[in-house]
Coordinates of C-alpha atoms and ligand atoms in Angstrom, one line a residue:
X1 CA -49.4 -34.2 -2.4
X2 CA -46.4 -32.6 -4.1
X3 CA -43.6 -35.0 -4.9
X4 CA -40.3 -34.4 -3.2
X5 CA -37.3 -33.6 -5.4
X6 CA -34.8 -36.5 -5.4
X7 CA -31.0 -36.5 -5.2
X8 CA -28.6 -39.4 -5.6
X9 CA -25.0 -38.9 -4.7
X10 CA -22.1 -41.3 -4.8
X11 CA -18.4 -41.4 -3.9
X12 CA -16.0 -43.7 -5.7
X13 CA -15.8 -47.1 -4.2
X14 CA -12.4 -47.3 -2.5
X15 CA -9.8 -50.0 -2.9
X16 CA -9.5 -51.6 0.5
X17 CA -5.8 -52.4 -0.1
X18 CA -4.8 -50.6 3.1
X19 CA -6.1 -48.3 5.8
X20 CA -8.0 -45.2 4.6
X21 CA -6.4 -41.8 4.9
X22 CA -7.7 -38.2 5.0
X23 CA -7.6 -38.1 1.1
X24 CA -10.3 -40.8 1.1
X25 CA -12.1 -39.1 3.9
X26 CA -12.2 -35.9 1.9
X27 CA -14.4 -37.1 -0.9
X28 CA -16.7 -39.0 1.5
X29 CA -17.1 -35.9 3.7
X30 CA -17.9 -33.7 0.7
X31 CA -20.6 -36.1 -0.5
X32 CA -22.0 -36.2 3.0
X33 CA -22.2 -32.5 3.2
X34 CA -24.0 -32.3 -0.2
X35 CA -26.4 -34.9 0.8
X36 CA -27.2 -33.3 4.1
X37 CA -27.6 -29.9 2.5
X38 CA -30.1 -31.3 0.0
X39 CA -32.0 -33.1 2.8
X40 CA -32.1 -29.8 4.8
X41 CA -33.8 -28.2 1.8
X42 CA -36.5 -30.9 1.5
X43 CA -35.0 -33.3 -1.1
X44 CA -35.4 -37.0 -0.8
X45 CA -31.8 -38.2 -0.8
X46 CA -29.7 -41.4 -1.3
X47 CA -26.0 -41.4 -0.6
X48 CA -23.9 -44.3 -1.6
X49 CA -20.3 -45.2 -0.8
X50 CA -18.5 -48.6 -0.6
X51 CA -15.5 -50.7 -1.6
X52 CA -14.0 -52.0 -4.8
X53 CA -12.8 -55.4 -3.5
X54 CA -11.7 -57.3 -6.6
X55 CA -8.4 -57.3 -8.5
X56 CA -5.0 -58.6 -8.5
X57 CA -3.6 -56.1 -6.1
X58 CA -6.1 -57.0 -3.4
X59 CA -5.4 -60.7 -3.9
X60 CA -1.7 -60.1 -3.5
X61 CA -2.0 -58.0 -0.4
X62 CA -4.2 -60.7 1.1
X63 CA -1.6 -63.4 0.2
X64 CA 1.2 -61.4 1.7
X65 CA -0.7 -61.4 5.0
X66 CA -1.5 -65.1 4.8
X67 CA -5.2 -64.4 4.4
X68 CA -7.8 -65.3 1.8
X69 CA -8.9 -62.3 -0.3
X70 CA -12.3 -62.4 1.2
X71 CA -11.1 -62.5 4.8
X72 CA -8.7 -59.6 3.9
X73 CA -11.4 -57.4 2.5
X74 CA -13.7 -58.2 5.3
X75 CA -11.1 -56.9 7.8
X76 CA -10.4 -53.8 5.7
X77 CA -14.2 -53.1 5.3
X78 CA -14.4 -52.7 9.1
X79 CA -11.7 -50.0 9.0
X80 CA -13.6 -48.0 6.4
X81 CA -16.9 -48.4 8.2
X82 CA -15.3 -47.3 11.5
X83 CA -13.8 -44.2 9.8
X84 CA -17.2 -43.3 8.2
X85 CA -18.9 -43.6 11.6
X86 CA -16.2 -41.4 13.2
X87 CA -16.6 -38.8 10.5
X88 CA -20.4 -39.0 11.0
X89 CA -21.0 -40.0 7.4
X90 CA -24.7 -40.5 6.8
X91 CA -24.5 -42.9 3.8
X92 CA -27.7 -44.9 3.1
X93 CA -25.8 -47.9 1.8
X94 CA -22.3 -49.4 1.7
X95 CA -21.8 -51.5 -1.4
X96 CA -19.1 -54.1 -1.5
X97 CA -18.3 -55.6 -4.9
X98 CA -18.0 -59.1 -3.5
X99 CA -21.6 -59.0 -2.4
X100 CA -24.0 -61.4 -4.3
X101 CA -26.3 -58.6 -5.3
X102 CA -23.5 -56.8 -7.1
X103 CA -21.9 -59.9 -8.7
X104 CA -25.3 -60.9 -10.2
X105 CA -26.0 -57.5 -11.6
X106 CA -22.5 -57.3 -13.2
X107 CA -22.8 -60.8 -14.7
X108 CA -26.2 -59.9 -16.1
X109 CA -24.8 -56.7 -17.6
X110 CA -21.9 -58.6 -19.2
X111 CA -24.3 -61.2 -20.7
X112 CA -26.3 -58.4 -22.4
X113 CA -23.2 -56.7 -23.7
X114 CA -22.1 -60.0 -25.2
X115 CA -25.5 -60.6 -26.8
X116 CA -25.7 -57.1 -28.1
X117 CA -22.2 -57.3 -29.6
X118 CA -20.9 -54.5 -27.4
X119 CA -18.1 -56.8 -26.2
X120 CA -16.1 -59.2 -28.3
X121 CA -13.3 -61.7 -27.7
X122 CA -9.7 -60.7 -28.7
X123 CA -6.3 -60.7 -27.2
X124 CA -4.9 -58.4 -24.5
X125 CA -1.2 -57.5 -25.1
X126 CA 0.9 -55.9 -22.5
X127 CA 4.2 -55.7 -20.6
X128 CA 4.1 -58.5 -18.0
X129 CA 6.3 -59.0 -14.9
X130 CA 6.4 -62.7 -14.0
X131 CA 7.5 -62.0 -10.5
X132 CA 4.8 -59.5 -9.7
X133 CA 2.3 -61.3 -12.0
X134 CA 1.2 -57.9 -13.2
X135 CA 0.8 -56.2 -16.5
X136 CA 2.2 -52.7 -16.8
X137 CA 1.5 -50.0 -19.4
X138 CA 4.6 -49.0 -21.4
X139 CA 4.5 -45.6 -19.7
X140 CA 4.8 -47.2 -16.2
X141 CA 8.0 -49.1 -17.0
X142 CA 11.3 -48.1 -15.4
X143 CA 13.9 -47.3 -18.1
X144 CA 11.4 -48.6 -20.7
X145 CA 11.9 -52.3 -19.8
X146 CA 11.8 -52.8 -16.0
X147 CA 8.9 -53.6 -13.6
X148 CA 8.2 -50.4 -11.6
X149 CA 7.6 -52.6 -8.5
X150 CA 10.5 -55.1 -8.4
X151 CA 12.7 -53.7 -11.0
X152 CA 13.0 -57.0 -12.9
X153 CA 12.8 -57.0 -16.7
X154 CA 9.3 -57.4 -18.1
X155 CA 8.2 -59.4 -21.1
X156 CA 5.5 -58.8 -23.7
X157 CA 2.6 -61.2 -23.1
X158 CA -0.8 -61.9 -24.6
X159 CA -3.9 -63.4 -23.1
X160 CA -7.4 -63.9 -24.4
X161 CA -9.7 -61.1 -23.3
X162 CA -13.0 -59.4 -24.0
X163 CA -13.1 -55.8 -25.2
X164 CA -15.8 -53.2 -25.1
X165 CA -16.4 -51.5 -28.4
X166 CA -15.8 -47.9 -27.5
X167 CA -15.8 -46.7 -31.1
X168 CA -19.5 -47.4 -31.4
X169 CA -20.2 -44.8 -28.7
X170 CA -17.7 -42.0 -29.4
X171 CA -20.0 -39.8 -31.4
X172 CA -22.8 -40.2 -28.9
X173 CA -20.4 -39.2 -26.1
X174 CA -19.1 -36.1 -27.9
X175 CA -22.7 -35.0 -28.6
X176 CA -23.7 -35.7 -25.1
X177 CA -20.8 -33.5 -23.8
X178 CA -21.9 -30.7 -26.1
X179 CA -25.6 -30.8 -25.1
X180 CA -24.9 -31.1 -21.3
X181 CA -22.4 -28.5 -20.2
X182 CA -22.8 -29.5 -16.5
X183 CA -22.1 -33.2 -17.2
X184 CA -18.4 -32.8 -16.2
X185 CA -17.5 -30.2 -13.7
X186 CA -15.0 -28.5 -13.7
X187 CA -15.2 -28.2 -17.5
X188 CA -11.5 -28.3 -18.0
X189 CA -11.5 -32.0 -17.0
X190 CA -13.7 -32.8 -19.9
X191 CA -11.5 -30.9 -22.3
X192 CA -8.5 -32.9 -21.0
X193 CA -10.3 -36.1 -21.7
X194 CA -11.2 -35.1 -25.3
X195 CA -7.7 -33.9 -26.1
X196 CA -5.7 -36.6 -24.4
X197 CA -7.9 -39.7 -25.1
X198 CA -10.7 -39.2 -27.5
X199 CA -9.0 -37.1 -30.3
X200 CA -5.9 -39.3 -30.6
X201 CA -8.3 -42.2 -31.2
X202 CA -9.9 -44.2 -28.4
X203 CA -9.0 -47.9 -28.2
X204 CA -11.5 -50.5 -27.1
X205 CA -11.4 -51.2 -23.4
X206 CA -10.3 -54.5 -22.1
X207 CA -13.0 -55.7 -19.7
X208 CA -11.9 -59.3 -18.7
X209 CA -8.8 -61.1 -17.7
X210 CA -7.6 -64.6 -17.4
X211 CA -4.3 -64.0 -15.6
X212 CA -5.9 -63.8 -12.2
X213 CA -9.1 -65.1 -10.7
X214 CA -10.0 -62.7 -7.8
X215 CA -12.9 -61.1 -9.7
X216 CA -16.4 -61.7 -11.0
X217 CA -16.4 -64.8 -13.2
X218 CA -18.1 -64.7 -16.6
X219 CA -20.7 -67.3 -17.0
X220 CA -20.3 -67.5 -20.8
X221 CA -16.5 -67.8 -20.7
X222 CA -15.0 -69.9 -17.9
X223 CA -11.5 -68.7 -16.8
X224 CA -12.3 -65.1 -17.5
X225 CA -13.1 -62.6 -14.7
X226 CA -14.4 -59.1 -15.2
X227 CA -11.6 -56.6 -15.2
X228 CA -12.0 -54.1 -12.4
X229 CA -13.5 -51.0 -14.0
X230 CA -16.7 -52.6 -15.5
X231 CA -17.1 -54.4 -12.2
X232 CA -16.5 -51.2 -10.2
X233 CA -18.6 -48.7 -12.1
X234 CA -21.6 -50.9 -12.0
X235 CA -21.8 -50.4 -8.3
X236 CA -23.7 -47.2 -8.8
X237 CA -26.5 -49.3 -10.2
X238 CA -26.2 -52.6 -8.4
X239 CA -26.6 -50.8 -5.0
X240 CA -29.9 -49.5 -6.1
X241 CA -31.2 -53.0 -7.0
X242 CA -30.7 -52.7 -10.8
X243 CA -31.6 -56.1 -12.4
X244 CA -32.6 -57.4 -9.0
X245 CA -35.9 -58.6 -7.6
X246 CA -36.5 -55.4 -5.7
X247 CA -35.5 -52.6 -7.9
X248 CA -37.6 -49.8 -6.3
X249 CA -34.6 -47.7 -5.3
X250 CA -33.3 -48.0 -8.9
X251 CA -36.6 -46.9 -10.3
X252 CA -36.7 -43.9 -7.9
X253 CA -33.1 -42.8 -7.8
X254 CA -31.9 -43.7 -11.3
X255 CA -34.6 -44.4 -13.7
X256 CA -36.6 -41.3 -13.0
X257 CA -35.2 -38.5 -15.3
X258 CA -36.1 -35.9 -12.6
X259 CA -33.8 -37.4 -10.0
X260 CA -30.6 -35.4 -9.8
X261 CA -27.6 -37.8 -9.9
X262 CA -24.1 -36.6 -8.9
X263 CA -20.9 -38.7 -8.9
X264 CA -18.0 -37.3 -6.9
X265 CA -14.6 -38.5 -8.0
X266 CA -11.0 -37.7 -7.7
X267 CA -9.0 -36.4 -10.7
X268 CA -7.1 -39.7 -11.1
X269 CA -10.2 -41.6 -12.1
X270 CA -11.7 -39.1 -14.5
X271 CA -11.1 -41.1 -17.6
X272 CA -13.2 -44.1 -16.4
X273 CA -16.1 -42.0 -15.2
X274 CA -16.2 -39.5 -18.0
X275 CA -15.5 -41.7 -21.0
X276 CA -16.4 -45.4 -20.3
X277 CA -19.2 -45.0 -17.8
X278 CA -21.4 -42.9 -20.0
X279 CA -20.8 -45.5 -22.8
X280 CA -21.7 -48.4 -20.6
X281 CA -24.9 -46.6 -19.6
X282 CA -25.8 -45.9 -23.2
X283 CA -25.2 -49.5 -24.1
X284 CA -27.6 -50.4 -21.2
X285 CA -30.1 -47.9 -22.6
X286 CA -30.0 -46.0 -19.3
X287 CA -30.0 -42.3 -18.6
X288 CA -26.7 -40.5 -17.7
X289 CA -25.9 -38.9 -14.4
X290 CA -26.4 -35.1 -14.3
X291 CA -22.9 -34.3 -13.1
X292 CA -19.6 -36.0 -12.6
X293 CA -17.8 -33.7 -10.3
X294 CA -14.0 -34.0 -10.3
X295 CA -12.5 -32.8 -7.1
X296 CA -8.8 -32.2 -6.5
X297 CA -6.4 -34.2 -4.5
X298 CA -5.3 -33.7 -1.0
X299 CA -1.6 -33.0 -0.9
X300 CA 1.1 -32.3 1.6
X301 CA 4.3 -30.5 0.8
X302 CA 5.7 -33.9 -0.3
X303 CA 3.0 -34.2 -3.0
X304 CA -0.2 -36.2 -3.3
X305 CA -1.3 -37.8 -0.1
X306 CA -0.8 -41.5 -0.6
X307 CA 0.1 -44.6 1.2
X308 CA 3.1 -45.3 -1.0
X309 CA 4.5 -41.8 -0.4
X310 CA 4.1 -42.2 3.3
X311 CA 2.7 -38.7 3.7
X312 CA -0.8 -39.5 4.8
X313 CA -2.7 -37.6 7.5
X314 CA -4.3 -40.2 9.7
X315 CA -7.9 -39.1 10.3
X316 CA -8.5 -40.9 13.6
X317 CA -6.1 -38.9 15.8
X318 CA -7.2 -35.7 14.1
X319 CA -10.8 -36.3 14.9
X320 CA -10.0 -37.5 18.4
X321 CA -8.1 -34.4 19.2
X322 CA -10.1 -31.7 17.4
X323 CA -13.5 -33.2 17.0
X324 CA -15.3 -34.2 13.8
X325 CA -16.7 -30.7 13.2
X326 CA -13.2 -29.1 13.1
X327 CA -11.9 -31.7 10.6
X328 CA -15.0 -31.5 8.4
X329 CA -14.9 -27.7 8.5
X330 CA -11.3 -27.6 7.5
X331 CA -11.9 -29.9 4.5
X332 CA -15.0 -28.1 3.4
X333 CA -13.9 -24.5 3.8
X334 CA -10.1 -24.5 3.3
X335 CA -9.8 -26.8 0.2
X336 CA -11.5 -25.2 -2.8
X337 CA -13.8 -27.9 -4.1
X338 CA -12.5 -28.9 -7.6
X339 CA -8.9 -27.9 -6.9
X340 CA -6.0 -29.6 -5.3
X341 CA -5.5 -28.6 -1.7
X342 CA -2.3 -28.7 0.4
X343 CA -2.7 -29.7 4.0
X344 CA -0.6 -27.8 6.4
X345 CA -0.8 -27.9 10.1
X346 CA -0.5 -24.1 10.3
X347 CA -3.5 -23.6 8.0
X348 CA -5.6 -26.2 9.9
X349 CA -5.1 -24.4 13.2
X350 CA -5.6 -21.0 11.7
X351 CA -8.8 -22.0 10.0
X352 CA -10.3 -23.5 13.1
X353 CA -9.3 -20.5 15.3
X354 CA -10.4 -17.8 12.8
X355 CA -13.7 -19.2 11.8
X356 CA -15.0 -21.4 14.6
X357 CA -13.4 -20.1 17.8
X358 CA -13.3 -16.4 16.8
X359 CA -16.1 -15.6 14.4
X360 CA -18.8 -18.1 15.2
X361 CA -17.9 -18.8 18.8
X362 CA -17.7 -15.1 19.7
X363 CA -21.0 -14.2 18.0
X364 CA -22.7 -16.9 19.9
X365 CA -21.2 -16.1 23.3
X366 CA -21.6 -12.4 23.1
X367 CA -25.2 -12.6 21.8
X368 CA -26.3 -15.1 24.3
X369 CA -24.7 -13.2 27.2
X370 CA -26.5 -10.0 26.2
X371 CA -29.9 -11.8 25.7
X372 CA -29.4 -13.2 29.1
X373 CA -28.5 -9.9 30.7
X374 CA -31.0 -7.6 29.1
X375 CA -33.9 -9.9 28.4
X376 CA -33.6 -12.6 31.1
X377 CA -32.6 -15.2 28.4
X378 CA -35.7 -14.7 26.2
X379 CA -35.1 -13.8 22.6
X380 CA -36.7 -10.3 22.2
X381 CA -39.2 -9.0 19.7
X382 CA -38.2 -7.9 16.2
X383 CA -39.9 -4.6 15.4
X384 CA -38.4 -4.0 12.0
X385 CA -35.3 -2.0 11.0
X386 CA -34.6 1.2 13.0
X387 CA -31.5 2.3 11.1
X388 CA -29.3 1.7 8.1
X389 CA -27.2 -0.9 10.0
X390 CA -30.4 -3.0 10.7
X391 CA -31.6 -2.8 7.1
X392 CA -28.2 -3.8 5.7
X393 CA -28.0 -6.9 8.0
X394 CA -31.6 -7.9 7.1
X395 CA -30.9 -7.8 3.4
X396 CA -27.6 -9.7 3.9
X397 CA -29.4 -12.4 5.8
X398 CA -31.8 -12.9 2.9
X399 CA -29.2 -12.7 0.2
X400 CA -27.0 -15.2 2.1
X401 CA -29.7 -17.8 2.2
X402 CA -30.3 -17.4 -1.6
X403 CA -26.7 -17.5 -2.4
X404 CA -26.0 -20.5 -0.2
X405 CA -28.7 -22.4 -2.1
X406 CA -27.4 -21.6 -5.5
X407 CA -23.7 -22.2 -4.6
X408 CA -24.5 -25.6 -3.1
X409 CA -26.6 -26.5 -6.1
X410 CA -23.8 -25.7 -8.4
X411 CA -21.4 -27.7 -6.2
X412 CA -19.4 -24.6 -5.1
X413 CA -19.2 -26.1 -1.7
X414 CA -16.3 -24.1 -0.2
X415 CA -17.8 -20.8 -1.4
X416 CA -21.1 -21.7 0.1
X417 CA -19.4 -22.1 3.5
X418 CA -17.5 -18.9 3.0
X419 CA -20.6 -16.8 2.4
X420 CA -22.3 -18.2 5.6
X421 CA -19.1 -17.3 7.5
X422 CA -19.2 -13.8 5.9
X423 CA -22.7 -13.4 7.4
X424 CA -21.3 -14.4 10.8
X425 CA -18.5 -11.8 10.4
X426 CA -21.1 -9.2 9.5
X427 CA -23.1 -10.1 12.6
X428 CA -20.0 -9.5 14.8
X429 CA -19.4 -6.2 13.0
X430 CA -23.0 -5.2 13.4
X431 CA -22.9 -5.9 17.1
X432 CA -19.8 -3.7 17.5
X433 CA -21.3 -0.9 15.5
X434 CA -24.8 -1.1 17.0
X435 CA -23.3 -1.2 20.6
X436 CA -26.3 -2.8 22.3
X437 CA -24.5 -2.2 25.7
X438 CA -25.1 1.6 25.1
X439 CA -28.7 1.1 23.8
X440 CA -29.3 -0.7 27.1
X441 CA -28.5 2.3 29.1
X442 CA -31.2 4.4 27.4
X443 CA -34.9 3.5 28.2
X444 CA -36.0 5.2 25.0
X445 CA -33.9 2.8 22.9
X446 CA -35.6 -0.3 24.1
X447 CA -37.0 -1.2 20.7
X448 CA -33.7 -0.7 19.0
X449 CA -32.1 -2.9 21.6
X450 CA -34.7 -5.6 21.0
X451 CA -34.2 -5.5 17.2
X452 CA -30.5 -5.6 17.5
X453 CA -30.4 -8.7 19.7
X454 CA -33.2 -10.4 17.8
X455 CA -31.3 -9.8 14.6
X456 CA -28.0 -11.3 15.9
X457 CA -30.0 -14.3 17.2
X458 CA -31.4 -14.7 13.7
X459 CA -28.0 -14.6 12.2
X460 CA -27.0 -17.4 14.5
X461 CA -30.1 -19.3 13.5
X462 CA -29.2 -19.0 9.8
X463 CA -25.6 -19.8 10.4
X464 CA -26.4 -22.8 12.6
X465 CA -28.8 -24.3 10.1
X466 CA -26.8 -23.6 7.0
X467 CA -23.6 -24.9 8.6
X468 CA -25.3 -28.0 10.0
X469 CA -24.4 -30.2 7.0
X470 CA -20.7 -29.6 7.9
X471 CA -20.8 -29.0 11.6
X472 CA -22.8 -32.1 12.4
X473 CA -22.4 -32.1 16.1
X474 CA -21.7 -28.4 17.0
X475 CA -24.4 -26.8 14.8
X476 CA -27.2 -28.7 16.7
X477 CA -25.5 -27.7 20.0
X478 CA -25.5 -24.1 18.8
X479 CA -29.2 -24.2 17.9
X480 CA -29.9 -25.8 21.2
X481 CA -28.2 -23.0 23.1
X482 CA -30.2 -20.6 21.0
X483 CA -33.4 -22.4 22.2
X484 CA -34.4 -23.5 18.7
X485 CA -36.0 -26.9 19.1
X486 CA -35.7 -29.7 16.4
X487 CA -39.1 -29.1 14.8
X488 CA -38.3 -25.4 14.5
X489 CA -35.1 -26.2 12.5
X490 CA -36.6 -25.8 9.1
X491 CA -35.1 -24.1 6.1
X492 CA -38.4 -22.3 5.4
X493 CA -38.1 -20.5 8.8
X494 CA -34.8 -18.9 7.9
X495 CA -36.2 -16.0 6.0
X496 CA -38.7 -15.1 8.7
X497 CA -36.9 -12.7 10.8
X498 CA -38.4 -12.4 14.2
X499 CA -39.6 -16.0 14.2
X500 CA -37.4 -16.8 17.2
X501 CA -38.9 -14.1 19.5
X502 CA -40.0 -15.5 22.8
X503 CA -37.6 -18.5 22.7
X504 CA -35.7 -19.2 25.9
X505 CA -32.0 -19.5 25.3
X506 CA -29.9 -22.2 27.1
X507 CA -26.4 -20.9 27.5
X508 CA -23.8 -23.7 27.5
X509 CA -20.1 -24.2 27.2
X510 CA -18.2 -22.5 24.5
X511 CA -18.5 -24.6 21.4
X512 CA -15.1 -24.1 19.9
X513 CA -12.3 -23.6 22.4
X514 CA -9.4 -21.6 20.9
X515 CA -6.5 -23.8 19.9
X516 CA -3.0 -22.9 21.1
X517 CA -1.3 -22.4 17.9
X518 CA 2.3 -23.5 18.5
X519 CA 1.3 -26.5 20.6
X520 CA -1.2 -27.8 18.1
X521 CA 1.0 -27.3 15.1
X522 CA 3.6 -29.4 16.8
X523 CA 1.0 -32.1 17.6
X524 CA -0.1 -32.4 14.0
X525 CA 3.4 -32.4 12.7
X526 CA 4.1 -35.3 15.0
X527 CA 1.1 -37.4 13.8
X528 CA 2.1 -36.7 10.2
X529 CA 5.5 -38.3 10.8
X530 CA 6.0 -41.7 9.3
X531 CA 4.8 -44.4 11.8
X532 CA 1.1 -44.5 10.8
X533 CA 2.0 -44.0 7.1
X534 CA 4.4 -47.0 7.3
X535 CA 1.8 -49.1 9.0
X536 CA -0.7 -48.3 6.2
X537 CA 1.8 -48.9 3.3
Ligands
MSP1 N1 -11.6 -48.3 -6.8 C1 -11.3 -47.2 -7.6 C2 -12.5 -46.3 -7.8 C3 -13.7 -47.1 -8.5 S1 -15.1 -46.1 -8.5 C4 -16.2 -46.9 -9.5 C5 -10.2 -46.3 -7.0 N2 -10.0 -46.5 -5.7 S2 -9.0 -45.7 -4.8 O1 -9.1 -46.1 -3.4 O2 -7.7 -45.8 -5.3 O3 -9.4 -44.2 -4.9 C6 -10.7 -43.8 -4.6 C7 -10.8 -42.3 -4.6 O4 -10.0 -41.8 -3.6 C8 -10.4 -41.7 -5.9 O5 -11.4 -40.7 -6.3 C9 -9.2 -40.9 -5.5 O6 -9.1 -39.7 -6.3 C10 -9.4 -40.6 -4.1 N3 -8.2 -40.3 -3.4 C11 -7.1 -41.1 -3.1 N4 -6.1 -40.4 -2.6 C12 -6.5 -39.1 -2.5 C13 -6.0 -37.9 -2.1 N5 -4.8 -37.8 -1.6 N6 -6.8 -36.8 -2.1 C14 -8.1 -36.8 -2.5 N7 -8.6 -37.9 -3.0 C15 -7.9 -39.1 -3.0 O7 -9.6 -45.5 -7.7

């Protein structure tokens, strides 16, 4: 039996400090699309997301609400899980860093680092705000001496802390970057890291704290808790059972050099993933992921979408009004994966109308209506190309499938959707130019008519299947209307033009009703107004 190819994909684990917004949804939806696309193409997949539940900020937010940190994160975890279910996220696990399995793995990793001499005890020095009980970096201070949160003067403070010896791994890291050009994508992010952090001289990383206690305690040093990043990054291993009794997932999805491992992250956390994470893995004598993909940030015209700015797009009312497919389509198609993307209500409505209601919806409705009318709802025979238009469409079908695969595999997610939509547009154009309604009037053109409608049915089949990782509810409906049963929905069938002949279509309701532009723009502008953002802040 041939072994299936394996694919492990992760999102960052989110801070559950407040309700999730569309910026968090963005990364999780992209990971879900990549996972589903690999699964469609026969890979065995594992998709992980979760929550980063420790740290001072969480403890403070909990206290402000009169809750224990654990009760607070338990509540927030429900919000995240609800959002993932609403967005139809197909994650295989949901790791929370307060879980026993994670805590034990992190403690065991720290113990080995200590034994190996990778961490050492020293002193952490920083600018401390007594009122906020928080250290700030010099660059974060207001006017060079005030706490950015409460605007009180800060003082320089020291505490005992363990540090990870980064210098030991710098040469390894630079060589690794050189030998693995796909390790950090887009490449510019790696150059930024080298120029801004490595070249000026990388300091050792502080990995424990004593000034707060909401964290994983260190067995060897009571009073110290692991400082968030070592704790957080280890989730990618602990969720797979690393250093636990049953580590079969770890063996399969990490330890096997043939497994393709991809971490998706936002630009603001590049340093931790691209510099420290590979060093931790090297210190553990483990393989590196294949790719750390740095996506851009979701912005609005006010700047980065964030709770503190109050410019968040609340995902729930968007999904409730437009459906999960429309929201997923917008994120996947409109925002170029790897670049920042500005959300505007105008572009949202335009994108849904142009692609889903017009291009895809029209091709489906017109094709099914004609198959119904001319062939009593049975997809006709395909007897090969009869003219140049047929030949062009046939070769476009085949090249679209190939390009889709290579674009998805190189994480060009938005381009992959665009080329499928270009095939749909070509299908509409082909229908207009082939004019099946005229062919139907001429008995001698029966075969041409059959080929024409069988080809547009095939375009819909290809589009339905290739878009199914994004359009998780509407693509299956489209395929059902086309009469393509579940067991028929195989990637291998896509190149076999004519394979659908004889299927009975099942015409249904239009899949994507056209949005009334002015009305919907107003609606979205309203939900973007402050109330939800305030509630989340
Ligand atoms: N807990 C850390 C990650 C640890 S991973 C081992 C963290 N959490 S976070 O909740 O602040 O951010 C998680 C992810 O959400 C980051 O990748 C961040 O880039 C992403 N986003 C937060 N706001 C975003 C947008 N407005 N747009 C896109 N992604 C955004 O950092």
